[in-house]
Coordinates of C-alpha atoms in Angstrom, one line a residue:
Chain A
M1 CA 11.6 75.0 14.5
S2 CA 10.5 72.1 14.0
K3 CA 7.4 70.0 14.4
F4 CA 8.1 67.1 15.2
K5 CA 9.7 67.2 19.1
K6 CA 12.6 65.3 20.3
D7 CA 12.0 63.7 23.5
N8 CA 14.5 61.5 24.7
K9 CA 13.8 62.0 27.8
K10 CA 11.3 59.1 27.9
A11 CA 12.2 55.4 27.9
A12 CA 10.6 53.1 25.3
P13 CA 7.8 50.9 26.3
G14 CA 8.8 47.5 26.5
V15 CA 6.9 45.5 23.9
N16 CA 4.0 43.5 24.6
T17 CA 4.6 40.1 25.0
S18 CA 1.0 38.9 26.2
S19 CA 0.1 37.3 22.7
L20 CA 3.4 35.2 22.3
P21 CA 1.9 31.7 24.4
D22 CA -0.9 32.0 22.1
I23 CA 0.9 32.3 19.2
V24 CA 3.5 29.3 19.9
F25 CA 0.5 27.4 20.7
M26 CA -1.0 27.9 17.5
L27 CA 1.8 26.8 15.8
L28 CA 2.0 23.7 18.6
F29 CA -1.6 23.0 17.3
F30 CA -0.2 23.4 13.6
F31 CA 2.2 20.7 14.2
M32 CA 0.3 18.0 16.3
V33 CA -2.1 18.0 13.3
A34 CA -0.4 17.9 10.6
T35 CA 2.5 15.8 11.1
T36 CA 2.4 12.2 12.4
S37 CA 4.6 10.7 14.8
K38 CA 7.8 8.7 14.4
E39 CA 7.8 5.4 13.9
S40 CA 11.8 4.9 15.4
D41 CA 14.8 5.8 13.6
P42 CA 16.0 3.4 12.0
T43 CA 20.0 2.9 12.3
V44 CA 20.3 2.7 8.4
K45 CA 20.3 5.0 5.4
V46 CA 17.1 4.5 3.9
E47 CA 16.3 7.1 0.3
Q48 CA 13.4 5.9 -1.0
P49 CA 13.3 5.3 -4.7
E50 CA 10.2 7.3 -6.6
G51 CA 7.2 5.9 -7.9
V52 CA 3.1 7.3 -8.5
R53 CA -0.2 6.7 -8.3
T54 CA 0.8 5.4 -4.4
T55 CA -1.6 4.4 -1.2
D56 CA -1.3 6.5 1.7
M57 CA -0.4 4.1 5.0
T58 CA -1.8 6.9 7.5
P59 CA -5.0 5.4 8.1
Y60 CA -3.6 2.0 8.5
K61 CA -0.9 3.5 11.3
Q62 CA -3.6 5.4 13.0
R63 CA -4.9 1.9 13.4
S64 CA -1.5 0.5 14.1
E65 CA -2.5 -2.5 11.3
I66 CA 1.1 -1.9 10.2
D67 CA 4.8 -2.5 10.9
F68 CA 7.5 -0.8 9.1
L69 CA 11.5 -2.3 8.6
Y70 CA 13.8 -0.9 6.9
V71 CA 16.4 -1.7 4.8
G72 CA 19.6 0.3 3.8
K73 CA 23.5 0.7 4.5
P74 CA 24.3 1.3 7.8
M75 CA 25.1 4.7 9.3
N76 CA 27.4 3.7 11.4
P77 CA 31.0 3.5 9.2
A78 CA 32.7 0.2 11.4
R79 CA 29.4 -1.2 11.5
A80 CA 28.9 -0.6 7.6
Q81 CA 32.4 -2.7 6.9
K82 CA 32.0 -5.3 9.5
Y83 CA 28.6 -6.5 7.1
A84 CA 30.7 -5.5 3.7
E85 CA 33.4 -8.2 4.5
M86 CA 30.7 -10.7 4.9
G87 CA 29.3 -9.6 1.6
M88 CA 26.4 -7.4 3.0
E89 CA 26.0 -4.1 1.8
Y90 CA 22.7 -3.1 2.7
L91 CA 21.1 -4.5 6.3
L92 CA 17.3 -4.9 7.3
F93 CA 16.3 -3.2 10.2
L94 CA 13.9 -4.4 12.8
D95 CA 13.0 -2.0 15.5
N96 CA 12.7 -3.1 19.2
V97 CA 13.0 -7.2 18.4
A98 CA 13.8 -9.3 21.4
Q99 CA 17.4 -10.0 20.4
S100 CA 19.5 -12.5 21.3
N101 CA 22.5 -11.4 20.3
P102 CA 23.3 -6.9 18.7
D103 CA 23.1 -9.3 15.2
D104 CA 19.7 -10.9 15.3
L105 CA 18.6 -6.5 14.8
Y106 CA 19.7 -7.0 11.2
N107 CA 19.2 -11.0 10.7
V108 CA 16.6 -11.9 8.4
T109 CA 15.6 -14.5 9.6
A110 CA 14.2 -13.0 12.8
I111 CA 11.8 -11.2 11.0
G112 CA 9.1 -14.0 11.8
R113 CA 10.1 -13.3 15.5
W114 CA 9.6 -10.0 15.5
K115 CA 6.2 -9.7 13.7
I116 CA 4.3 -12.3 15.7
D117 CA 6.0 -10.2 18.5
K118 CA 4.3 -7.0 17.6
F119 CA 1.4 -8.9 16.6
E120 CA 1.5 -10.0 19.7
S121 CA 0.8 -6.4 21.6
K122 CA -1.5 -5.1 19.3
P123 CA -4.1 -3.1 21.2
S124 CA -7.3 -5.9 21.7
R125 CA -9.6 -3.5 19.2
M126 CA -7.9 -4.6 16.5
T127 CA -9.6 -7.3 15.2
E128 CA -6.9 -7.5 11.5
T129 CA -6.1 -11.0 11.2
I130 CA -2.2 -11.7 11.1
E131 CA -2.1 -12.5 7.3
G132 CA -4.5 -8.5 7.2
V133 CA -1.6 -6.5 8.6
I134 CA 0.6 -4.5 6.6
T135 CA 4.0 -5.1 6.7
C136 CA 5.7 -1.9 4.8
V137 CA 9.7 -2.6 3.6
K138 CA 11.4 0.7 3.4
A139 CA 13.5 0.2 1.1
D140 CA 16.9 2.3 -0.4
Q141 CA 16.8 2.2 -3.8
G142 CA 20.2 0.6 -4.3
T143 CA 18.9 -2.2 -2.3
P144 CA 19.1 -5.9 -4.4
S145 CA 16.2 -7.2 -5.1
G146 CA 16.6 -10.5 -3.8
L147 CA 16.8 -9.5 -0.3
I148 CA 13.3 -8.2 -1.0
F149 CA 12.2 -11.6 -1.7
D150 CA 14.2 -13.1 1.1
I151 CA 12.1 -10.8 3.4
R152 CA 8.7 -11.7 1.6
K153 CA 9.8 -15.9 1.8
E154 CA 10.1 -14.7 5.6
L155 CA 6.4 -13.2 5.9
Q156 CA 4.8 -15.7 4.5
S157 CA 6.2 -18.1 6.1
I158 CA 3.8 -17.0 8.7
D159 CA 0.9 -16.0 7.0
A160 CA 1.7 -12.4 7.3
L161 CA 0.7 -12.1 3.5
T162 CA 0.6 -8.3 3.4
I163 CA 3.5 -6.3 2.5
A164 CA 3.6 -2.7 1.5
Y165 CA 6.7 -1.6 -0.8
A166 CA 7.5 2.0 0.7
V167 CA 8.0 4.6 -2.2
R168 CA 8.2 8.8 -2.3
D169 CA 5.1 9.4 -4.1
N170 CA 6.4 12.3 -6.6
G171 CA 3.2 13.9 -6.7
N172 CA -0.2 13.0 -7.7
I173 CA -0.6 14.3 -10.9
Chain B
M1 CA -16.3 40.2 55.6
A2 CA -13.2 41.8 54.4
R3 CA -13.1 41.0 50.1
R4 CA -9.4 40.1 49.4
D5 CA -8.2 41.0 46.0
I6 CA -6.9 37.7 44.2
P7 CA -3.8 38.3 42.8
E8 CA -3.9 38.2 39.2
I9 CA -1.6 34.7 38.0
N10 CA 2.0 35.1 36.5
A11 CA 1.9 33.8 32.8
G12 CA 4.8 35.2 31.8
S13 CA 6.8 31.9 31.3
M14 CA 3.2 30.1 29.5
A15 CA 5.2 31.5 26.2
D16 CA 7.9 29.1 28.1
I17 CA 6.2 25.9 28.3
A18 CA 4.5 26.2 24.9
F19 CA 7.3 26.4 23.1
L20 CA 8.9 23.6 25.0
L21 CA 5.9 21.3 23.9
L22 CA 6.0 22.8 20.0
I23 CA 9.7 22.0 20.2
F24 CA 9.2 18.5 21.5
F25 CA 6.2 17.6 18.9
L26 CA 8.7 19.2 15.7
V27 CA 11.6 16.7 17.3
T28 CA 9.3 13.4 17.4
T29 CA 6.9 14.0 14.5
T30 CA 7.5 13.9 10.5
M31 CA 6.1 15.9 8.0
D32 CA 6.1 13.5 5.0
R33 CA 3.5 10.3 5.1
D34 CA 4.2 7.0 4.1
Q35 CA 3.5 6.4 0.8
A36 CA 3.4 2.8 -0.2
Y37 CA 2.4 -0.2 -3.0
I38 CA 0.2 -2.6 -0.6
R39 CA 0.9 -6.4 -2.5
N40 CA -0.5 -10.0 -1.2
I41 CA 2.0 -12.4 -1.1
P42 CA 0.9 -16.1 -1.8
K43 CA -0.2 -18.3 0.7
L44 CA 2.3 -21.3 1.4
I45 CA 0.7 -24.2 0.1
E46 CA 3.0 -27.4 0.9
Q47 CA 1.3 -29.4 -2.0
V48 CA 1.9 -28.1 -5.0
E49 CA 0.4 -29.1 -8.0
E50 CA 0.7 -29.8 -11.1
P51 CA 0.6 -25.9 -12.4
Q52 CA -1.8 -25.4 -15.4
D53 CA -0.9 -24.1 -18.7
V54 CA -1.2 -20.4 -18.9
E55 CA -1.2 -19.3 -22.9
E56 CA 1.5 -17.1 -24.2
R57 CA -1.1 -14.7 -24.7
N58 CA -2.3 -13.8 -20.8
I59 CA 0.9 -13.4 -19.6
F60 CA 2.2 -10.0 -19.6
A61 CA 5.6 -10.2 -18.7
I62 CA 7.9 -7.6 -17.0
K63 CA 11.6 -9.3 -16.3
A64 CA 14.2 -6.8 -15.2
N65 CA 18.5 -8.2 -15.1
S66 CA 20.8 -7.9 -12.0
Q67 CA 22.3 -4.6 -15.0
N68 CA 19.0 -3.5 -14.7
Q69 CA 17.8 -4.1 -18.3
L70 CA 14.3 -4.3 -18.6
M71 CA 11.9 -6.8 -20.6
V72 CA 8.6 -6.4 -21.5
R73 CA 6.9 -9.0 -23.4
K74 CA 10.0 -10.8 -25.0
D75 CA 10.7 -7.1 -26.3
I76 CA 13.8 -4.6 -24.7
M77 CA 12.8 -1.7 -23.1
E78 CA 15.2 1.1 -22.6
N79 CA 12.4 3.7 -20.9
P80 CA 10.9 1.9 -18.1
D81 CA 8.3 5.0 -18.4
D82 CA 6.7 2.6 -21.3
I83 CA 5.6 0.1 -19.1
S84 CA 2.3 1.3 -18.3
D85 CA 1.8 1.7 -22.1
R86 CA 2.2 -1.5 -23.1
M87 CA 0.8 -2.7 -20.2
I88 CA -3.5 -0.7 -20.9
E89 CA -2.3 -2.4 -24.6
F90 CA -2.5 -5.4 -23.0
Y91 CA -5.8 -4.6 -21.9
R92 CA -7.2 -2.7 -24.4
E93 CA -6.2 -4.4 -27.3
N94 CA -9.0 -7.1 -27.1
E95 CA -11.7 -5.2 -25.2
I96 CA -14.1 -4.4 -27.6
S97 CA -13.7 -7.6 -30.4
N98 CA -11.7 -10.6 -30.2
D99 CA -9.2 -10.8 -32.9
P100 CA -7.7 -15.2 -32.2
S101 CA -4.4 -13.7 -34.2
N102 CA -3.0 -11.2 -31.9
N103 CA -0.6 -12.1 -29.2
F104 CA -3.1 -10.4 -26.2
P105 CA -5.8 -11.7 -24.1
M106 CA -9.3 -13.4 -25.2
Y107 CA -12.4 -10.7 -23.3
S108 CA -15.3 -13.4 -22.3
T109 CA -19.2 -12.4 -22.5
I110 CA -21.3 -13.3 -20.1
T111 CA -24.9 -12.3 -19.6
M112 CA -27.4 -12.1 -16.6
G113 CA -29.4 -15.3 -17.4
E114 CA -25.7 -17.0 -17.5
I115 CA -24.6 -15.8 -14.0
D116 CA -27.7 -16.8 -12.3
A117 CA -27.5 -20.1 -14.0
A118 CA -24.0 -20.1 -12.4
I119 CA -25.4 -18.9 -9.3
D120 CA -27.4 -21.9 -8.9
V121 CA -24.9 -24.5 -9.8
A122 CA -22.6 -22.9 -7.0
Y123 CA -25.2 -24.0 -4.5
D124 CA -25.9 -27.3 -5.6
D125 CA -22.4 -27.3 -5.9
Y126 CA -22.4 -26.3 -1.9
D127 CA -25.0 -28.8 -0.8
A128 CA -23.5 -32.1 -2.4
T129 CA -20.0 -30.9 -1.2
D130 CA -21.4 -30.2 2.4
A131 CA -23.5 -33.1 2.5
I132 CA -20.5 -36.0 1.9
P133 CA -19.2 -37.7 5.3
G134 CA -16.3 -36.5 6.7
R135 CA -16.0 -33.0 3.8
S136 CA -13.1 -30.5 5.7
D137 CA -14.3 -27.0 6.9
D138 CA -11.7 -25.9 3.8
I139 CA -13.0 -27.5 1.1
M140 CA -16.6 -25.4 2.6
D141 CA -14.9 -22.1 2.5
F142 CA -13.4 -22.6 -1.0
K143 CA -17.1 -23.7 -2.2
Q144 CA -18.9 -20.4 0.0
G145 CA -16.3 -18.5 -1.5
V146 CA -17.2 -19.4 -5.2
I147 CA -20.6 -18.7 -4.8
D148 CA -19.8 -15.2 -3.3
E149 CA -17.2 -14.0 -6.5
W150 CA -20.5 -15.0 -8.7
Q151 CA -23.0 -13.2 -6.2
K152 CA -20.4 -10.1 -6.5
K153 CA -20.0 -10.4 -10.3
K154 CA -24.4 -10.6 -10.2
N155 CA -24.1 -7.1 -8.0
A156 CA -21.7 -5.9 -10.3
L157 CA -23.6 -6.8 -13.5
I158 CA -26.7 -4.2 -12.3
L159 CA -25.1 -1.5 -11.2
Y160 CA -23.1 -1.6 -15.2
G161 CA -26.8 -1.4 -16.0
K162 CA -25.9 -3.6 -18.9
N163 CA -27.1 -6.7 -20.5
E164 CA -23.7 -8.7 -20.5
L165 CA -20.7 -7.9 -18.8
R166 CA -17.5 -8.7 -20.5
E167 CA -14.6 -10.2 -18.5
I168 CA -10.4 -10.0 -19.3
H169 CA -9.3 -13.9 -19.6
V170 CA -9.2 -15.5 -16.1
Q171 CA -5.7 -16.2 -16.2
A172 CA -4.7 -13.3 -17.7
H173 CA -2.0 -11.7 -15.6
V174 CA 1.0 -9.6 -14.9
R175 CA 4.5 -11.5 -13.8
I176 CA 7.4 -9.6 -12.3
E177 CA 10.0 -11.2 -12.8
V178 CA 13.4 -9.9 -11.2
Q179 CA 17.0 -11.2 -10.2
S180 CA 17.8 -10.7 -7.2
G181 CA 20.9 -8.2 -8.1
T182 CA 17.8 -6.2 -9.4
E183 CA 18.2 -3.0 -7.6
Y184 CA 15.4 -1.5 -5.8
Y185 CA 14.3 1.2 -7.4
L186 CA 13.9 -0.8 -11.3
F187 CA 11.4 -2.8 -8.9
A188 CA 9.7 -0.1 -7.8
K189 CA 9.7 2.2 -10.6
I190 CA 8.3 -1.7 -12.4
Q191 CA 5.1 -1.1 -9.3
S192 CA 4.9 2.4 -9.6
E193 CA 3.9 1.7 -14.0
V194 CA 1.9 -1.2 -13.0
E195 CA -0.3 0.9 -10.5
E196 CA -0.1 3.6 -12.9
A197 CA -2.0 1.2 -15.6
I198 CA -4.3 -0.1 -13.6
Y199 CA -4.8 3.9 -12.1
T200 CA -5.6 5.2 -15.7
L201 CA -7.4 1.6 -17.1
R202 CA -10.3 2.4 -14.0
D203 CA -9.9 5.5 -13.8
D204 CA -11.4 5.6 -17.6
A205 CA -14.0 3.1 -16.9
A206 CA -14.8 5.4 -13.7
K207 CA -15.6 7.9 -15.4
E208 CA -17.5 7.0 -18.2
I209 CA -19.9 5.0 -15.7
F210 CA -20.1 6.6 -13.0
G211 CA -19.1 10.4 -14.4
E212 CA -16.2 10.9 -11.7
S213 CA -12.7 10.0 -11.4
Y214 CA -12.0 6.4 -9.9
G215 CA -9.4 8.5 -7.2
T216 CA -12.5 10.5 -6.0
I217 CA -14.5 7.4 -5.5
K218 CA -11.1 5.3 -3.5
K219 CA -10.9 8.6 -1.3
R220 CA -14.3 8.5 -0.1
Y221 CA -14.1 4.9 0.5
D222 CA -11.4 5.3 2.4
M223 CA -13.1 8.3 4.3
D224 CA -16.3 6.5 5.3
K225 CA -14.6 3.5 6.2
K226 CA -12.3 5.7 8.6
G227 CA -15.3 7.5 9.9
D228 CA -17.7 6.7 12.3
A229 CA -20.1 6.9 9.4
K230 CA -23.6 4.3 9.3
K231 CA -23.2 1.0 7.7
E232 CA -24.7 1.6 4.7
V233 CA -22.8 5.1 4.3
K234 CA -19.7 3.1 4.7
K235 CA -20.3 0.6 2.7
R236 CA -21.9 2.4 -0.5
D237 CA -18.4 2.9 -2.2
K238 CA -17.8 -0.8 -2.3
P239 CA -19.8 -2.0 -4.9
K240 CA -18.3 0.9 -7.6
L241 CA -15.0 -0.8 -6.7
D242 CA -16.3 -4.0 -7.0
L243 CA -17.1 -3.5 -10.2
L244 CA -13.8 -1.6 -11.5
K245 CA -12.4 -4.5 -10.2
I246 CA -14.0 -6.9 -12.0
L247 CA -14.0 -5.2 -15.7
Y248 CA -9.9 -4.6 -14.5
P249 CA -8.5 -7.1 -12.5
D250 CA -5.5 -6.5 -10.9
R251 CA -3.8 -10.0 -10.3
F252 CA 0.1 -9.0 -10.4
I253 CA 2.3 -12.2 -9.8
E254 CA 5.9 -11.2 -8.5
V255 CA 8.2 -14.7 -8.9
T256 CA 10.6 -15.2 -6.3
P257 CA 14.2 -14.7 -8.2
N258 CA 16.3 -18.1 -7.5

């Protein structure tokens, strides 16, 4: 004789899932607050170098006072080979550039046009002049510095005089 | 009138909708924040004047070649982590008293009386230039800049609370020279070390003068600037940052490789 009755006739009641939306909404809000939207998906592979004492770019992003450009090896192997034959192992990537031919996407001389286009399409509430709008260069660790200075030169020629070198912050100690 | 019971709305699909939104945000956003070093590019000028001679003691040159080897002030450096220490030494060596025999930049001392005199001179100069017929607006902006600069210095000294301001030589600067083949990781490392050195110098000064760290002041300034605070609140930390900047100026020159 046991004290516990085994009653197999009754089916187990279904689990109440009415609080599931609450949980999911909570997760949703967490991610909405804790993350920032991606600027674009570059077609070059960028592995950033490390550094300390960096400046956080988030406030500039919120005020859209920043444009990103990427430098790295192309992800597409065929394209990588094509440009490697031309002696360009590391390529520049510009998003949303008005392109007359597909190569413009990777062309250093297209920076001026790209930057001015971006500047003109900024929201009107932005008061920053083109000199103050940051151009953030996200470059791969192996990029030759010459390419960075080519970019600088292009920016200088259109008076976009603020540049930012993106790095991965290895902890603010 | 007969009242009908309003049937309850089935909320069973609410979770599905929420999941859909959640997944959308997971895909389109990124967790990592963008961190970078902000630098200014010098304005392009057409007429290049004969460059001034800069004494060797005022130059802190960091050079890197295509084989990613480092040279700091004519010494080959194996470990890039040492750059910041060398740079702090560059700023600190003559800070207390000038020693002409060493190879570090000199400091000069300026009193409140001298600053006031300089402001008067700058105003007179502004008025004199303004009176010249056919003057350009650029030169007036420049003269205005001179006045603002001295005014800033005056405010800084008032905040500093001392009788005199000790400043590093006006030509003292950090020069980053890389070759086109230098890999970006080393360039970024140099930037990182330079930033670290300036941060350390300013942090020490901030702790001594204001009793709080440079990082705290800077963060608070950024927060104030971002928020909808009143103008006075927004600007409250500006004089502190200005003073630290005058004490330890960040004059960096990035030399374009040829």
